Short mmCIF file of N, CA, C and O in Angstrom, two decimals:
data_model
loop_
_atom_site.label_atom_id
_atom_site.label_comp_id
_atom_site.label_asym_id
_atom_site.label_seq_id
_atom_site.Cartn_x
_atom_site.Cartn_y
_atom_site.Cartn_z
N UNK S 1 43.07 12.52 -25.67
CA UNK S 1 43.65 11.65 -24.66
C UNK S 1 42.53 10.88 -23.98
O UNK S 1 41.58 11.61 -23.69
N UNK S 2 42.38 9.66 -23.65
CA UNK S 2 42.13 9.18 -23.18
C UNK S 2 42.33 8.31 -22.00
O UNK S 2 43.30 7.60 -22.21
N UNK S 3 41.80 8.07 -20.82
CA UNK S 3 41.80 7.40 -19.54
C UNK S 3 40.28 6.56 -19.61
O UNK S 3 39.14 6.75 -20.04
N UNK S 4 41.07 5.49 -18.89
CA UNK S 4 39.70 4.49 -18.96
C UNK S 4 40.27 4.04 -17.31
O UNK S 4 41.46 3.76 -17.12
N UNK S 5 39.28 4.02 -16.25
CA UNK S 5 39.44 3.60 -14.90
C UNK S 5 39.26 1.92 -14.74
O UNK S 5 38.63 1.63 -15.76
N UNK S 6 39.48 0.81 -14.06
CA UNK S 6 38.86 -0.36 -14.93
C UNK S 6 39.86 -1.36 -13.43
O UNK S 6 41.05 -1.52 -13.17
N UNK S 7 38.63 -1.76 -12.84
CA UNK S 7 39.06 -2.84 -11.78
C UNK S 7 38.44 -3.82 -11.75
O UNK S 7 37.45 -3.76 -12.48
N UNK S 8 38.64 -5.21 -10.93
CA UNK S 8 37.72 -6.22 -10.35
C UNK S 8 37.89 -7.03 -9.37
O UNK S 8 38.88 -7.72 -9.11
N UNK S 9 36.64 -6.91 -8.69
CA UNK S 9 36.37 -7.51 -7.56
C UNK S 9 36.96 -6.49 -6.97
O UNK S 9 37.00 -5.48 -7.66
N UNK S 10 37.48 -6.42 -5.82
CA UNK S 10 37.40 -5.42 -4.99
C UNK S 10 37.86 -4.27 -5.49
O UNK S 10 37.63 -3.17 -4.98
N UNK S 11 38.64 -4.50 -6.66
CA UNK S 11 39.25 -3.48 -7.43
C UNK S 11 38.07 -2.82 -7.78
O UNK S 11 38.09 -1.66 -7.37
N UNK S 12 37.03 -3.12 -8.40
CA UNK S 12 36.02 -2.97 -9.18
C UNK S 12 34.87 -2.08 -8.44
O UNK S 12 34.18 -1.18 -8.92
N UNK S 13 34.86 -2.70 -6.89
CA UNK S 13 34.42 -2.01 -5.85
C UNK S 13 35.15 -0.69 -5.44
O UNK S 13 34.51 0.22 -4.92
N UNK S 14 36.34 -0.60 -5.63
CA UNK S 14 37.41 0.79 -5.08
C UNK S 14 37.13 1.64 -6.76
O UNK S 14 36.77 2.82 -6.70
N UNK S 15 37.24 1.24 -7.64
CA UNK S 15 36.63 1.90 -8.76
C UNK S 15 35.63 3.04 -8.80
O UNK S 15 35.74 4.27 -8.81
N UNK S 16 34.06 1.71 -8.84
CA UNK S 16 33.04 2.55 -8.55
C UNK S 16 33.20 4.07 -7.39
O UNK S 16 33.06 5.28 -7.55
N UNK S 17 33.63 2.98 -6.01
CA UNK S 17 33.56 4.41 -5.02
C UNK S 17 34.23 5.60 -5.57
O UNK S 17 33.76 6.71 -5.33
N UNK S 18 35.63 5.41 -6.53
CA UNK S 18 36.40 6.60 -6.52
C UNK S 18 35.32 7.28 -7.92
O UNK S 18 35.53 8.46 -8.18
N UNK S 19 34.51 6.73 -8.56
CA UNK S 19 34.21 7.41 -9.45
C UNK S 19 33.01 8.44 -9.33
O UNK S 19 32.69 9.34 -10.10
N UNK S 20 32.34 7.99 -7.93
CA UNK S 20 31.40 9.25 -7.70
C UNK S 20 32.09 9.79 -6.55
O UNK S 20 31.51 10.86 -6.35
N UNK S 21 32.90 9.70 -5.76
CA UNK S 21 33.08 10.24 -4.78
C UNK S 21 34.52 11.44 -4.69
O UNK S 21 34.76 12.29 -3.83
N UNK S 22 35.54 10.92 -6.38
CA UNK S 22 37.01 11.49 -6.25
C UNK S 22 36.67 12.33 -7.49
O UNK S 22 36.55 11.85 -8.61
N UNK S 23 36.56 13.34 -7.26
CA UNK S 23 36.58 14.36 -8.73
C UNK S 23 38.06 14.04 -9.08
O UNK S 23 39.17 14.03 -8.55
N UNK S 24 37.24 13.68 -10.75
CA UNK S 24 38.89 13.08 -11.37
C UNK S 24 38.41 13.65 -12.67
O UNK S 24 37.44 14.41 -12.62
N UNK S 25 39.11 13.31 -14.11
CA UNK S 25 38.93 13.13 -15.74
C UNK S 25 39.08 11.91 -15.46
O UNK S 25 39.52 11.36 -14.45
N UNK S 26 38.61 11.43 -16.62
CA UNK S 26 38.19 9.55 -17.05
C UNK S 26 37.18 9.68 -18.53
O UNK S 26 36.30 10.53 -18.71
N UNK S 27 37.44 9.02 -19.12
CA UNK S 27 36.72 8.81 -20.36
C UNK S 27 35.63 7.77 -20.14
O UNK S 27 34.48 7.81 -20.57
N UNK S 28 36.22 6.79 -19.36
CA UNK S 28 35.07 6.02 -18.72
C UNK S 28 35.32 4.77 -18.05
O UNK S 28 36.07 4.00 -18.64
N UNK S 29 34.96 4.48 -17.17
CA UNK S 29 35.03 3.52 -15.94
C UNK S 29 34.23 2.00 -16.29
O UNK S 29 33.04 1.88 -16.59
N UNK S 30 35.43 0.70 -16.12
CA UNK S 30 35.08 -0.97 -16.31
C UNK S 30 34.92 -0.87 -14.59
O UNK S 30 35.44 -0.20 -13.70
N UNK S 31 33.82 -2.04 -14.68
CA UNK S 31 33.90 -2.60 -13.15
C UNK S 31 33.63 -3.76 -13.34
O UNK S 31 32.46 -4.06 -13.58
N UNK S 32 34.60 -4.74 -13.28
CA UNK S 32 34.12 -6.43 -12.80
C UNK S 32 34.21 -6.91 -12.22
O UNK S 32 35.24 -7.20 -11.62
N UNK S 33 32.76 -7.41 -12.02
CA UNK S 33 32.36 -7.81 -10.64
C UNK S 33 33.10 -7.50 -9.48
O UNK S 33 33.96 -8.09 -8.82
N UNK S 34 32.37 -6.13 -9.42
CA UNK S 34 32.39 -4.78 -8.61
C UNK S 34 31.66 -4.86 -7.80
O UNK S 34 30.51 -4.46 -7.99
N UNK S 35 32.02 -5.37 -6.65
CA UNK S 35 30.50 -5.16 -5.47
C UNK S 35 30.52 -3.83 -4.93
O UNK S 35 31.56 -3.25 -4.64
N UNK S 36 29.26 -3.29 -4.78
CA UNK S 36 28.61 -2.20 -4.31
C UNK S 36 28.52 -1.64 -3.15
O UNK S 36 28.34 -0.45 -2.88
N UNK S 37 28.71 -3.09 -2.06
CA UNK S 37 28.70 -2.65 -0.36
C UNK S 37 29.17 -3.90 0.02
O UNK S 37 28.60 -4.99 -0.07
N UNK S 38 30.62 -3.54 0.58
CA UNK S 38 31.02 -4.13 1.45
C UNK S 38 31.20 -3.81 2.70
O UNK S 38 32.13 -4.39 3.26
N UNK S 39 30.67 -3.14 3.23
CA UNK S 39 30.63 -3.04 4.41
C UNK S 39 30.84 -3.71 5.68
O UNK S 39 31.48 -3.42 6.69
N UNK S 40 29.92 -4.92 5.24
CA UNK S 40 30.42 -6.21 5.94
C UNK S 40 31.78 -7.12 5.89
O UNK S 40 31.99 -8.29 6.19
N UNK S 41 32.42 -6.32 5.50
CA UNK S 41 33.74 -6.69 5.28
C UNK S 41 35.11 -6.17 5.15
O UNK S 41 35.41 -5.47 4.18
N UNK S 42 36.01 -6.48 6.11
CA UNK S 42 37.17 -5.49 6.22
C UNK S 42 37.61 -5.71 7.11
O UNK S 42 38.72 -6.18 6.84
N UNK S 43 37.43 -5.68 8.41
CA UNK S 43 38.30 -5.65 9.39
C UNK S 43 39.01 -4.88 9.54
O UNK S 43 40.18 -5.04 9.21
N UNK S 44 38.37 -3.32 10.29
CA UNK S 44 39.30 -1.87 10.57
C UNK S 44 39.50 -1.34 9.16
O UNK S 44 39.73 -0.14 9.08
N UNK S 45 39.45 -2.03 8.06
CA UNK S 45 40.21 -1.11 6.68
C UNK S 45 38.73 -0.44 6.68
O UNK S 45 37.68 -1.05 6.88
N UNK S 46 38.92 1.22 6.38
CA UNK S 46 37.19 1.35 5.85
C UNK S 46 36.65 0.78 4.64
O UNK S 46 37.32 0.56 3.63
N UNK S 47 35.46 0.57 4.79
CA UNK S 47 34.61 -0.05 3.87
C UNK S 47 34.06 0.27 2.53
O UNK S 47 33.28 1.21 2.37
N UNK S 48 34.50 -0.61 1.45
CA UNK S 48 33.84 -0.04 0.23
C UNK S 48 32.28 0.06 0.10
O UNK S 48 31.53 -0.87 -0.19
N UNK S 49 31.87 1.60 0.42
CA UNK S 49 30.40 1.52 -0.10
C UNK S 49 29.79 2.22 -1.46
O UNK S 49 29.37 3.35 -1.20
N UNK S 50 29.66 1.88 -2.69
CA UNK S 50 29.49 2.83 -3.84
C UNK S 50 28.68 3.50 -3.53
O UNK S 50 28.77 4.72 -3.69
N UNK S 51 27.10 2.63 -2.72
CA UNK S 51 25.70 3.47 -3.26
C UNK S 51 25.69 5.18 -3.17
O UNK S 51 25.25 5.95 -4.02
N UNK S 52 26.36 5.57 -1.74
CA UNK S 52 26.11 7.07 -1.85
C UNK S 52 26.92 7.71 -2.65
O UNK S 52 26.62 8.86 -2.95
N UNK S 53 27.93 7.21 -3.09
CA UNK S 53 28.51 8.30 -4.37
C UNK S 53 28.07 7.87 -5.87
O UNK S 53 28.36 8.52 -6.88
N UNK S 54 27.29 6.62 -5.87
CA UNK S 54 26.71 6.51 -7.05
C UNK S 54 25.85 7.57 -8.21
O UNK S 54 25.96 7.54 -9.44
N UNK S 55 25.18 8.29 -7.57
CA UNK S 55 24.21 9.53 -8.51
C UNK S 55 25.52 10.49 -8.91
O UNK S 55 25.36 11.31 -9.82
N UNK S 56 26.47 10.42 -8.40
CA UNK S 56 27.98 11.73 -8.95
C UNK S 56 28.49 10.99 -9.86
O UNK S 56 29.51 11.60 -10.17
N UNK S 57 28.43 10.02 -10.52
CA UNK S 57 29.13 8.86 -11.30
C UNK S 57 28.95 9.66 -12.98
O UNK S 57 27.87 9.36 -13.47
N UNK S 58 29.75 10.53 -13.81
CA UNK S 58 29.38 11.40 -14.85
C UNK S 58 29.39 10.89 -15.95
O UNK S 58 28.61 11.13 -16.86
N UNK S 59 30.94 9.59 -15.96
CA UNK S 59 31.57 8.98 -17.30
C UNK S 59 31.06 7.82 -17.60
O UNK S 59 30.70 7.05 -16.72
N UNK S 60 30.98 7.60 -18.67
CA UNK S 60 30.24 6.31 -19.51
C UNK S 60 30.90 5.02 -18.65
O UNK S 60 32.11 4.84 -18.51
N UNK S 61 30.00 4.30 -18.20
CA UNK S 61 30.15 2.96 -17.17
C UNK S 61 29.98 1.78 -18.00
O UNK S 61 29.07 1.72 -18.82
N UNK S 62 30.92 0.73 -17.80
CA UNK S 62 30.87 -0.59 -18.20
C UNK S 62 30.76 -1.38 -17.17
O UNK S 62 31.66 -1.27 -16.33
N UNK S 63 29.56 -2.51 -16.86
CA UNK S 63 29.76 -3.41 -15.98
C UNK S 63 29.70 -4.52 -16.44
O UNK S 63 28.72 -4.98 -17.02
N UNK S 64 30.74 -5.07 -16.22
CA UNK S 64 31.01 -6.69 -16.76
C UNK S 64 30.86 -7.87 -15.30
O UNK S 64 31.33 -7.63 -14.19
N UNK S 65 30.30 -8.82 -15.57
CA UNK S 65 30.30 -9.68 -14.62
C UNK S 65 29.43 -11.59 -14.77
O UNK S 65 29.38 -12.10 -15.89
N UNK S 66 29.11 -12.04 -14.05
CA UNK S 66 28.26 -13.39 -14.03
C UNK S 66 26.92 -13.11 -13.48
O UNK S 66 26.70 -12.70 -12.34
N UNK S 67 26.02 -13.37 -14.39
CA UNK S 67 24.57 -13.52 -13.51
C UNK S 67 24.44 -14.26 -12.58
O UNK S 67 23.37 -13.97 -12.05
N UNK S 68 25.20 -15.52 -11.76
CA UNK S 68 25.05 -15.68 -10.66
C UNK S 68 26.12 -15.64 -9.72
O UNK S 68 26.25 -16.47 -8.82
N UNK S 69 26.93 -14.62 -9.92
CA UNK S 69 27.65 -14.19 -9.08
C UNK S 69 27.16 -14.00 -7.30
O UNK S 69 26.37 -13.13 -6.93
N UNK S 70 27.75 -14.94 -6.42
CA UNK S 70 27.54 -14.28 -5.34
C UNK S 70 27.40 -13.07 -4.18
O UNK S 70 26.73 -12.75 -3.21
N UNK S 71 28.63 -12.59 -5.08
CA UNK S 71 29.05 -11.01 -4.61
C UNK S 71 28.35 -10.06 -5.03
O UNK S 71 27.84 -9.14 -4.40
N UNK S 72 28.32 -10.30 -6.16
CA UNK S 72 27.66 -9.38 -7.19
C UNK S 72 26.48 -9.67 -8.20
O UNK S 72 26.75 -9.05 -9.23
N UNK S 73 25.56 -10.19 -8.31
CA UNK S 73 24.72 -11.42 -9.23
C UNK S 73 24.01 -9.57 -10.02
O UNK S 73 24.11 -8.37 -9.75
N UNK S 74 23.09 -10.82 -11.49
CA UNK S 74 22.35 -10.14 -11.99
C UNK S 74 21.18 -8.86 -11.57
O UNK S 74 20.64 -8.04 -12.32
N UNK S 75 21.10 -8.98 -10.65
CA UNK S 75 20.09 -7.84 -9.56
C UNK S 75 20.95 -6.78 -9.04
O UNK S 75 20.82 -5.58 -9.30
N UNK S 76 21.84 -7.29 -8.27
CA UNK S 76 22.90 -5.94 -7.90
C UNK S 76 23.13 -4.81 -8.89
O UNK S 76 23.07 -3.59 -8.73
N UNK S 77 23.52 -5.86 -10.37
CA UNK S 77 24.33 -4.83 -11.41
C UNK S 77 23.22 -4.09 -11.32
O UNK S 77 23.24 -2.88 -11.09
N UNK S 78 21.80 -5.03 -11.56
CA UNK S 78 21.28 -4.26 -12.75
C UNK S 78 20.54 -2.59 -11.27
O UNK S 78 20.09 -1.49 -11.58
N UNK S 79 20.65 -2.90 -10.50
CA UNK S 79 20.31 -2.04 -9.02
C UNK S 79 21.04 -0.96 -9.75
O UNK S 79 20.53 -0.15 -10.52
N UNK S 80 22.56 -1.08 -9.34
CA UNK S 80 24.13 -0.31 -9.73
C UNK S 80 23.39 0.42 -10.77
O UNK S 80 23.00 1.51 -10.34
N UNK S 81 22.91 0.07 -12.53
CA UNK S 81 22.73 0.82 -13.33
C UNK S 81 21.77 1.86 -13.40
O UNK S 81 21.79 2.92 -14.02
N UNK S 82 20.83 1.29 -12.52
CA UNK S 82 19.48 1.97 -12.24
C UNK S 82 19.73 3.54 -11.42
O UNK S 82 19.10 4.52 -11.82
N UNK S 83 20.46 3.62 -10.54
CA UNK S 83 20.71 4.31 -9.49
C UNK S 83 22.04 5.51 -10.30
O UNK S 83 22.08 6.72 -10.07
N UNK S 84 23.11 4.64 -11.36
CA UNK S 84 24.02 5.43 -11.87
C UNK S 84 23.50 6.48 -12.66
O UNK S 84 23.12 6.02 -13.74
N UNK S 85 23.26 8.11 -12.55
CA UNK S 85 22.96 8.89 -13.70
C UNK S 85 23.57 8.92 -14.67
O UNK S 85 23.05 9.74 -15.43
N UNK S 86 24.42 8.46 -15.10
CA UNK S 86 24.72 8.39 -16.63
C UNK S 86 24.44 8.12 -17.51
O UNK S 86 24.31 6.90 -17.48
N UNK S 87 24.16 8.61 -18.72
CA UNK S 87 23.12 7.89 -20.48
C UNK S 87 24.06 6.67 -20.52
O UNK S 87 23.77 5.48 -20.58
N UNK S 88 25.43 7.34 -20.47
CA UNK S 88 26.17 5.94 -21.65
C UNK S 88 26.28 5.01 -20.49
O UNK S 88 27.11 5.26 -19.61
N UNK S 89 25.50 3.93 -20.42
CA UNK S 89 25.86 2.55 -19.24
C UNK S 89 25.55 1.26 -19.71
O UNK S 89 24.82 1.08 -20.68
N UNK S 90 25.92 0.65 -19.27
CA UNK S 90 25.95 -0.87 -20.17
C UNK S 90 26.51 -2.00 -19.32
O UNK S 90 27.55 -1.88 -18.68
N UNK S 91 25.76 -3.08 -19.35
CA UNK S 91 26.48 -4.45 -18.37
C UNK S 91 26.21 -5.56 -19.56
O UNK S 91 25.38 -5.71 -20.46
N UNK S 92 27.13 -6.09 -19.18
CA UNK S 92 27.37 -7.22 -20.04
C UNK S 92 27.63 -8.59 -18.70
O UNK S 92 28.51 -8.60 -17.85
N UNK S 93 26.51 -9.67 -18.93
CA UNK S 93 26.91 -10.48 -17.72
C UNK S 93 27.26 -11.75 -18.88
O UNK S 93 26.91 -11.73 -20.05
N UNK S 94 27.97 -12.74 -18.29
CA UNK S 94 28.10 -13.90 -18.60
C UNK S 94 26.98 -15.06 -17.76
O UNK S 94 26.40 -14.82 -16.70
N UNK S 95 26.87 -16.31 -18.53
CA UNK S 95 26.19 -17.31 -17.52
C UNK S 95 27.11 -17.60 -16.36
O UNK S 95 28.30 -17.29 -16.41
N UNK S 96 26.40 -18.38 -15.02
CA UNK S 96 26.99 -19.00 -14.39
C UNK S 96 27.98 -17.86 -13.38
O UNK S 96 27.87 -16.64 -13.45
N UNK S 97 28.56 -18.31 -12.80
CA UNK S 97 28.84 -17.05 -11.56
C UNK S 97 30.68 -17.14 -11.62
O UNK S 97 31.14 -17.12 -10.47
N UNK S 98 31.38 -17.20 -12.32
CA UNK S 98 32.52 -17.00 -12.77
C UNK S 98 32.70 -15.29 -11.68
O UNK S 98 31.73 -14.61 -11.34
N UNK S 99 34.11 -14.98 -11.34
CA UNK S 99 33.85 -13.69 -10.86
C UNK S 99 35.12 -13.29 -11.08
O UNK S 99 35.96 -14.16 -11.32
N UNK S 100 35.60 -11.55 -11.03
CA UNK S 100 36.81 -11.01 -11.05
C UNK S 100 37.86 -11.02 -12.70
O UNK S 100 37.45 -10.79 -13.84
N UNK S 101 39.25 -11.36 -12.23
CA UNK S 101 39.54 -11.28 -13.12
C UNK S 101 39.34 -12.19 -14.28
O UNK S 101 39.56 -11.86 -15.45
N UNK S 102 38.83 -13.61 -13.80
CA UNK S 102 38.79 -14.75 -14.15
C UNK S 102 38.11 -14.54 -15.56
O UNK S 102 38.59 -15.01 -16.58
N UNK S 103 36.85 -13.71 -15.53
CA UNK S 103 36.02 -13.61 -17.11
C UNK S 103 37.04 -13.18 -17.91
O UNK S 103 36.87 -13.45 -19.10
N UNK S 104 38.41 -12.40 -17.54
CA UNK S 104 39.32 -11.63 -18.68
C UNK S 104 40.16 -12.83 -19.06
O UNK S 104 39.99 -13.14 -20.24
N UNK S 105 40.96 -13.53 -18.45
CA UNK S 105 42.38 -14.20 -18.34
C UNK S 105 42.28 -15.53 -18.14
O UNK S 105 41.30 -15.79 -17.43
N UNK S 106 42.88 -16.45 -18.46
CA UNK S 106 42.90 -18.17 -17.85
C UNK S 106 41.79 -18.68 -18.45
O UNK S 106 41.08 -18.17 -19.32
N UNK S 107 41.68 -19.87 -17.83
CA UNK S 107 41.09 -20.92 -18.52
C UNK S 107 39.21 -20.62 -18.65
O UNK S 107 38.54 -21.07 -19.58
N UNK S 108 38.55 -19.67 -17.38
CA UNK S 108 37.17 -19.03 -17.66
C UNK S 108 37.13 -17.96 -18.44
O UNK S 108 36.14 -17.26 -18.63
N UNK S 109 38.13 -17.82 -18.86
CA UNK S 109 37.69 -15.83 -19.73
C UNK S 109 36.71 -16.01 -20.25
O UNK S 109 36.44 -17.21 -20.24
N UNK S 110 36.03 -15.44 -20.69
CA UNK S 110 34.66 -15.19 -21.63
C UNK S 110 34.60 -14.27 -22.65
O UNK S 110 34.64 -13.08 -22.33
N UNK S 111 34.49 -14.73 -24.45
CA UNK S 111 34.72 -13.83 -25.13
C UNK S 111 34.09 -12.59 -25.02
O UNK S 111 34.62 -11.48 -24.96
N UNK S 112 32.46 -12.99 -25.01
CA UNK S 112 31.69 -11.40 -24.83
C UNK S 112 32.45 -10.63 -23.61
O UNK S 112 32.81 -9.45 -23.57
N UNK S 113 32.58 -11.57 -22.70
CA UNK S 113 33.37 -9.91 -21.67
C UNK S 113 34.42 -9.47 -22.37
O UNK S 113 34.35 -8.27 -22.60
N UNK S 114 35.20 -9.91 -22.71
CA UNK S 114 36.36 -9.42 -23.49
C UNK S 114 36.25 -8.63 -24.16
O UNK S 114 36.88 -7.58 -24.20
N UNK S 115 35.04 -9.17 -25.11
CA UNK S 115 34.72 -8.40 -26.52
C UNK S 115 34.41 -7.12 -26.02
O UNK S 115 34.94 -6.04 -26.28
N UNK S 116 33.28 -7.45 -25.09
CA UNK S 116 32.60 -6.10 -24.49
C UNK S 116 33.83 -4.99 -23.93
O UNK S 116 33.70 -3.85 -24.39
N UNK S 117 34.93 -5.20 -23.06
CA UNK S 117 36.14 -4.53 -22.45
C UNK S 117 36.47 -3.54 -23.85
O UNK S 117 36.30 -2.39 -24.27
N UNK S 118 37.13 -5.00 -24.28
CA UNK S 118 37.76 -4.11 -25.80
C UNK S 118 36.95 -2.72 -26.25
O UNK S 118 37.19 -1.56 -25.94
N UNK S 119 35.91 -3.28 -27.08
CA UNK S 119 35.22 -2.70 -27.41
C UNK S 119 35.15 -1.03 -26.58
O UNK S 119 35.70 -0.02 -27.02
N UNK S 120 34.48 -1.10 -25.52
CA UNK S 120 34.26 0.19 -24.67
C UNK S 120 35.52 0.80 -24.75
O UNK S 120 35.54 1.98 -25.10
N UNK S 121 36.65 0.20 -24.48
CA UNK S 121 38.42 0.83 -24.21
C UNK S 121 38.43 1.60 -25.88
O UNK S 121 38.73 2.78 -26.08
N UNK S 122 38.17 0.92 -26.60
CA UNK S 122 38.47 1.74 -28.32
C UNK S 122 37.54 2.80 -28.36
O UNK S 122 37.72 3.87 -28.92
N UNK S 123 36.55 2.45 -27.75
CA UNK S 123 35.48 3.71 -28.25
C UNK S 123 35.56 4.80 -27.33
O UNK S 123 34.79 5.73 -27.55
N UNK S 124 36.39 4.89 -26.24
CA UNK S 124 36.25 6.30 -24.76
C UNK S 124 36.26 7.14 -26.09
O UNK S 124 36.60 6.88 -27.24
N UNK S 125 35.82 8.07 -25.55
CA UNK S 125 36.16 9.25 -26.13
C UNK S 125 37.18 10.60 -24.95
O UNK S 125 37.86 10.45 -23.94
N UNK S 126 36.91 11.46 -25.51
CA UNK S 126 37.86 12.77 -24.35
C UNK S 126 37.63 12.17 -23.13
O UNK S 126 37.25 11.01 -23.03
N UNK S 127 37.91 13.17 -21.87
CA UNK S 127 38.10 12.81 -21.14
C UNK S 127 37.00 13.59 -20.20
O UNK S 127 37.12 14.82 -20.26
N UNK S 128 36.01 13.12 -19.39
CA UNK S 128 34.96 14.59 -18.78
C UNK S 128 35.37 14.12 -16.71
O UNK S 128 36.08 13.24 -16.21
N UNK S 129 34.82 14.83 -16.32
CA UNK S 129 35.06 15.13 -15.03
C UNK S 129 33.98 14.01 -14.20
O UNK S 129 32.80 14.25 -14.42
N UNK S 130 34.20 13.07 -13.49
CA UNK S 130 33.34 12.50 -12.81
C UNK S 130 33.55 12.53 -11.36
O UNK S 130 34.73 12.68 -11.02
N UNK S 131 32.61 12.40 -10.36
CA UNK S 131 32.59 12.10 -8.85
C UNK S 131 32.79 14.14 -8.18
O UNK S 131 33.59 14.59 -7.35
N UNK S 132 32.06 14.62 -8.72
CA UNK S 132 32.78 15.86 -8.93
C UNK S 132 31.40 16.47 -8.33
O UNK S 132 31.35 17.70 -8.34
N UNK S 133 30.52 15.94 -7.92
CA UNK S 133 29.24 16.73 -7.24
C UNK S 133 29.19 16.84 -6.04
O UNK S 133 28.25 17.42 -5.51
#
């Protein structure tokens, strides 16, 4: 059986947090353009912050996004991967700062993100325990 977790943009941000912070099963977790700290943003809702549940993060991570993403640009991800303990991790950016769902659907999709989605979704394997430290 397989579960694959898989949001963007803020989705992508509520993702990450639940994946080091919510002991769950998941085969493995998409985030596009997933920002990392929003903090600065919300108004009373609490704030998505990944970084401190980032090192609990167990299941193979996909980050899809735009290298010049505002929210999220090429430095953030590559921060995000650095900091995630997991072997299996992988970002796939597109040019130009496209963000959210937009790289999947409509008139910006982008094949490599796609390709890249697909791809990771066929290959999960079982299912292991993440956010669980």
């Amino acid at each position: 059986r397989q579960v694959v977790a898989m949001g963007a943009s803020l989705g992508g941000a509520a993702t990450l947090v639940a994946a080091g912070r919510d002991c769950f099963a998941v085969s493995g977790i998409v985030s596009v353009s997933g920002e990392t700290d929003l903090r600065a943003v919300g108004r009373g809702v609490p704030p998505l912050y990944a970084v401190p549940f980032e090192r609990h993060v167990t299941a193979p991570l996909l980050v899809v996004g735009s290298k010049d993403d505002p929210l999220v640009d090429e430095a953030a991800v590559n921060s995000l991967l650095a900091r995630v303990p997991v072997t299996t991790k992988r970002a796939v950016l597109a040019d130009g700062s496209d963000h959210g769902w937009d790289l999947l659907q409509g008139d910006l999709a982008n094949a490599d993100i796609r390709s890249a989605v697909a791809d990771f979704v066929r290959a999960a394997g079982a299912t292991v325990a993440t956010g669980c430290g």
